[in-house]
PDB file of C-alpha atoms in Angstrom:
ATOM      1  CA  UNK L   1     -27.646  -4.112 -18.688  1.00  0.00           C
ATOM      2  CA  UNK L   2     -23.912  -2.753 -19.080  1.00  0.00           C
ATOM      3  CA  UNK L   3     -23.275  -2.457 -15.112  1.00  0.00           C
ATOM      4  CA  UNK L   4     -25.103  -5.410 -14.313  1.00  0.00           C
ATOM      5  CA  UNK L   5     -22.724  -7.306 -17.143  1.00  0.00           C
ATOM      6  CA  UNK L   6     -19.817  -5.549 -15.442  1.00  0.00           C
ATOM      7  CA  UNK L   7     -20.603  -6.522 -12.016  1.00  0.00           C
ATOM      8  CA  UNK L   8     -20.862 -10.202 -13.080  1.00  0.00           C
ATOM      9  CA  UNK L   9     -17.534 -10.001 -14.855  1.00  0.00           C
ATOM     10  CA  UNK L  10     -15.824  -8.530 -11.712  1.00  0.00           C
ATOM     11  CA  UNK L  11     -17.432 -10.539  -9.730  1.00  0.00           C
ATOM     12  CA  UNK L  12     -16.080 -13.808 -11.592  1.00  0.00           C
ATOM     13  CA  UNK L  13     -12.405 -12.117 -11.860  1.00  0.00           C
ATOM     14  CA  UNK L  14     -12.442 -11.594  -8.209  1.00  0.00           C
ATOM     15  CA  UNK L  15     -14.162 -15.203  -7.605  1.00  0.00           C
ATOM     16  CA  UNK L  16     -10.912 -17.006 -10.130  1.00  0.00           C
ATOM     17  CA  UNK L  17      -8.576 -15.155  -8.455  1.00  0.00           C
ATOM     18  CA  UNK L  18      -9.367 -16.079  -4.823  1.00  0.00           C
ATOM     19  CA  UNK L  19     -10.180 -19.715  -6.223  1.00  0.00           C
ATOM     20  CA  UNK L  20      -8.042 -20.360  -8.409  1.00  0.00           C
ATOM     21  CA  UNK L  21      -4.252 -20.451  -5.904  1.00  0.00           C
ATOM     22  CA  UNK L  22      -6.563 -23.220  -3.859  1.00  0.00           C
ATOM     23  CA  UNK L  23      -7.502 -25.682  -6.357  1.00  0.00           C
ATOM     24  CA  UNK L  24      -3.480 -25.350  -7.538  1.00  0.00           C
ATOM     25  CA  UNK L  25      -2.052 -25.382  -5.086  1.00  0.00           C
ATOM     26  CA  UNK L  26      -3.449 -28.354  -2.875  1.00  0.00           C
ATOM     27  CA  UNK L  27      -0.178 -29.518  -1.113  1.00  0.00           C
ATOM     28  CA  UNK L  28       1.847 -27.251   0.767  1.00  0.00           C
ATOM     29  CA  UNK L  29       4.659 -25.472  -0.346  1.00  0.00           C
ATOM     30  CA  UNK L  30       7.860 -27.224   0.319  1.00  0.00           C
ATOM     31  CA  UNK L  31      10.410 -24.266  -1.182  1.00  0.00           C
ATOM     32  CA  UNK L  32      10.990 -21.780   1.357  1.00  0.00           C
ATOM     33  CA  UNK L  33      11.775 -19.359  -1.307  1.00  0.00           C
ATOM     34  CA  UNK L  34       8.405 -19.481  -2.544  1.00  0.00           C
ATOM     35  CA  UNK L  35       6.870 -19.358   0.056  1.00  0.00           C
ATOM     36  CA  UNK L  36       9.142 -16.361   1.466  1.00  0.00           C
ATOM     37  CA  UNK L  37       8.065 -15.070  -1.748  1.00  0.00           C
ATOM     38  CA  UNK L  38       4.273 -15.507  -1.743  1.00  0.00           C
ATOM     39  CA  UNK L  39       4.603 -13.943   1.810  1.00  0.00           C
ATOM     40  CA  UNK L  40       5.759 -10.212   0.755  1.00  0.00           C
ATOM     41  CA  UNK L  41       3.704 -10.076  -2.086  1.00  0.00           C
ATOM     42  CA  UNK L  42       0.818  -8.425  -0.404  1.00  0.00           C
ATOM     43  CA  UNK L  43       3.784  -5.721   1.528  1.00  0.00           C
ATOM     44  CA  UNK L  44       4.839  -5.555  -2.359  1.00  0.00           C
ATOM     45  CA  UNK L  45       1.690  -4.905  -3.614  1.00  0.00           C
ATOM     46  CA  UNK L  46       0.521  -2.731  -1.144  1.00  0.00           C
ATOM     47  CA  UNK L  47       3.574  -0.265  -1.093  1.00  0.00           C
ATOM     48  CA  UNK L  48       3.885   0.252  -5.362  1.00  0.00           C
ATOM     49  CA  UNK L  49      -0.144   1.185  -4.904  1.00  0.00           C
ATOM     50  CA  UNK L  50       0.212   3.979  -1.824  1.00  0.00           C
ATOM     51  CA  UNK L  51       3.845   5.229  -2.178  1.00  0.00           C
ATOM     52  CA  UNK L  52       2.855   7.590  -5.709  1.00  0.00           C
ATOM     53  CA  UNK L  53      -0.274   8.240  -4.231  1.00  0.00           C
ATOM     54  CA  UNK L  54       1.621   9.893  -1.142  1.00  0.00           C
ATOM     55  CA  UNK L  55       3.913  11.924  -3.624  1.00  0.00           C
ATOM     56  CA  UNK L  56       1.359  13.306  -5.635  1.00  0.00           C
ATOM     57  CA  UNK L  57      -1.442  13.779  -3.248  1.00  0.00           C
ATOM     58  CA  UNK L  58       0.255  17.134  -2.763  1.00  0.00           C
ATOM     59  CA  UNK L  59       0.891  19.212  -5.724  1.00  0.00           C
ATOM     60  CA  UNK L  60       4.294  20.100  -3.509  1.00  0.00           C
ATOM     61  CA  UNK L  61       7.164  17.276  -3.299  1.00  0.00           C
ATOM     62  CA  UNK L  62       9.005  19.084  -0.655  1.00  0.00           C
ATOM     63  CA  UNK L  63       5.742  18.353   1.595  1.00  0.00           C
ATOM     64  CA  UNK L  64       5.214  15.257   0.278  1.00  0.00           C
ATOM     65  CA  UNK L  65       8.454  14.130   1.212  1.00  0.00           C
ATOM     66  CA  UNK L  66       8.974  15.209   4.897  1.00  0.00           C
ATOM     67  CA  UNK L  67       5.755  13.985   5.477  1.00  0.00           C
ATOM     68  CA  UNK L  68       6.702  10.972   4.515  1.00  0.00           C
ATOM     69  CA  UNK L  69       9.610  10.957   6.560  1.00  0.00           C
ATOM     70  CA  UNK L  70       7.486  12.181   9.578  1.00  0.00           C
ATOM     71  CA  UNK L  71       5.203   8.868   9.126  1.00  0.00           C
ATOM     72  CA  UNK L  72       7.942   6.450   8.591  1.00  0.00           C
ATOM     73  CA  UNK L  73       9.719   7.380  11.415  1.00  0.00           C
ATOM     74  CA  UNK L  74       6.650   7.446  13.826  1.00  0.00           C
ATOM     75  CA  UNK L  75       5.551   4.264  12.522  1.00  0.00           C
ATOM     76  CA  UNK L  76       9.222   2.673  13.190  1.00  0.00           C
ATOM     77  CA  UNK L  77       8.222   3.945  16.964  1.00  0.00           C
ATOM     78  CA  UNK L  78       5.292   1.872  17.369  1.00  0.00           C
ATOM     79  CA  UNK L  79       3.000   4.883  17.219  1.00  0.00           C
ATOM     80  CA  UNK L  80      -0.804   3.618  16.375  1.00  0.00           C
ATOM     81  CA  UNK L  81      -1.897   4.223  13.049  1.00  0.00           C
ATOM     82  CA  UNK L  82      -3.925   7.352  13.433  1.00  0.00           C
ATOM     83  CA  UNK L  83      -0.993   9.405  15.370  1.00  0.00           C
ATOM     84  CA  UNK L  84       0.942   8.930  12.125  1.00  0.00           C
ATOM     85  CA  UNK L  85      -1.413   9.846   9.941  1.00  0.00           C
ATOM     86  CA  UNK L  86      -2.149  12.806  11.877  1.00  0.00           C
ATOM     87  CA  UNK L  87       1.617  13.849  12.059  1.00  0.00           C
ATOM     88  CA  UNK L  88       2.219  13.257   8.685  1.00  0.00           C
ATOM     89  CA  UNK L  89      -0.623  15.157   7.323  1.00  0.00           C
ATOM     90  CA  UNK L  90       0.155  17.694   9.484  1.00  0.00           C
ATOM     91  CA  UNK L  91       3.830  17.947   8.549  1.00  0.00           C
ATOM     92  CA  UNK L  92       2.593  18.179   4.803  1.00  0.00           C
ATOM     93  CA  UNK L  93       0.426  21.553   5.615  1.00  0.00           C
ATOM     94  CA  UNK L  94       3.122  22.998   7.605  1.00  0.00           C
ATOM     95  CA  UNK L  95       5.587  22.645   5.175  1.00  0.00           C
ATOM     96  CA  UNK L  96       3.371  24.041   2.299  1.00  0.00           C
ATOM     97  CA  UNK L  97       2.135  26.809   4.191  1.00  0.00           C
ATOM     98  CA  UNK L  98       5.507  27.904   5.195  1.00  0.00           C
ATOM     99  CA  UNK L  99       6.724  27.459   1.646  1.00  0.00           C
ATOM    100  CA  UNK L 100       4.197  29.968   0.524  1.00  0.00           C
ATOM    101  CA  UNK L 101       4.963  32.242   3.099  1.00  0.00           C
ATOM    102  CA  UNK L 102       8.042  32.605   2.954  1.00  0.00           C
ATOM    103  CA  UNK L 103       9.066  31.393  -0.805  1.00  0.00           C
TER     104      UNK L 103
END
């Protein structure tokens, strides 16, 4: 009975907040601030949820970082999606195993 209540709650959550900007919002924006604003949100969003992740999927910061660094700057190149990932995740083992090596 508990997950069955839960999935009807987050089901009605996710339901109001899909609905919810559509029954307000009927007209369209006029303000180009707002609606410069509503336009980033998801970029917003998206980068305060992965950027920790990225620095403490690693237990090392020194890897995290240069990996990052690796993946921004292949990404700025117009590398697809997977090359970065692959660079970047194999910058982070690189750098940790060398740390341990030779630190």
């Amino acid at each position: 009975m508990k997950v069955a209540c839960s999935i009807l709650v987050m089901a009605v959550v996710t339901y109001l907040i899909r609905m919810l900007p559509m029954t307000i919002f009927r007209k369209k924006i006029q303000s180009q601030f707002l609606q410069d604003f509503l336009y980033y949100i998801p970029y917003a969003v998206l980068s305060a949820m992965t950027i920790p992740a990225v620095f403490y999927a690693t237990a090392d910061i020194p890897s995290a970082v240069l990996a990052t660094i690796t993946a921004v700057l292949l990404a700025w190149r117009g590398l697809p999606l997977i090359a970065v990932a692959l660079a970047a995740s194999g910058t982070a083992f690189l750098t940790a195993l060398i740390e341990k090596l030779f630190f």
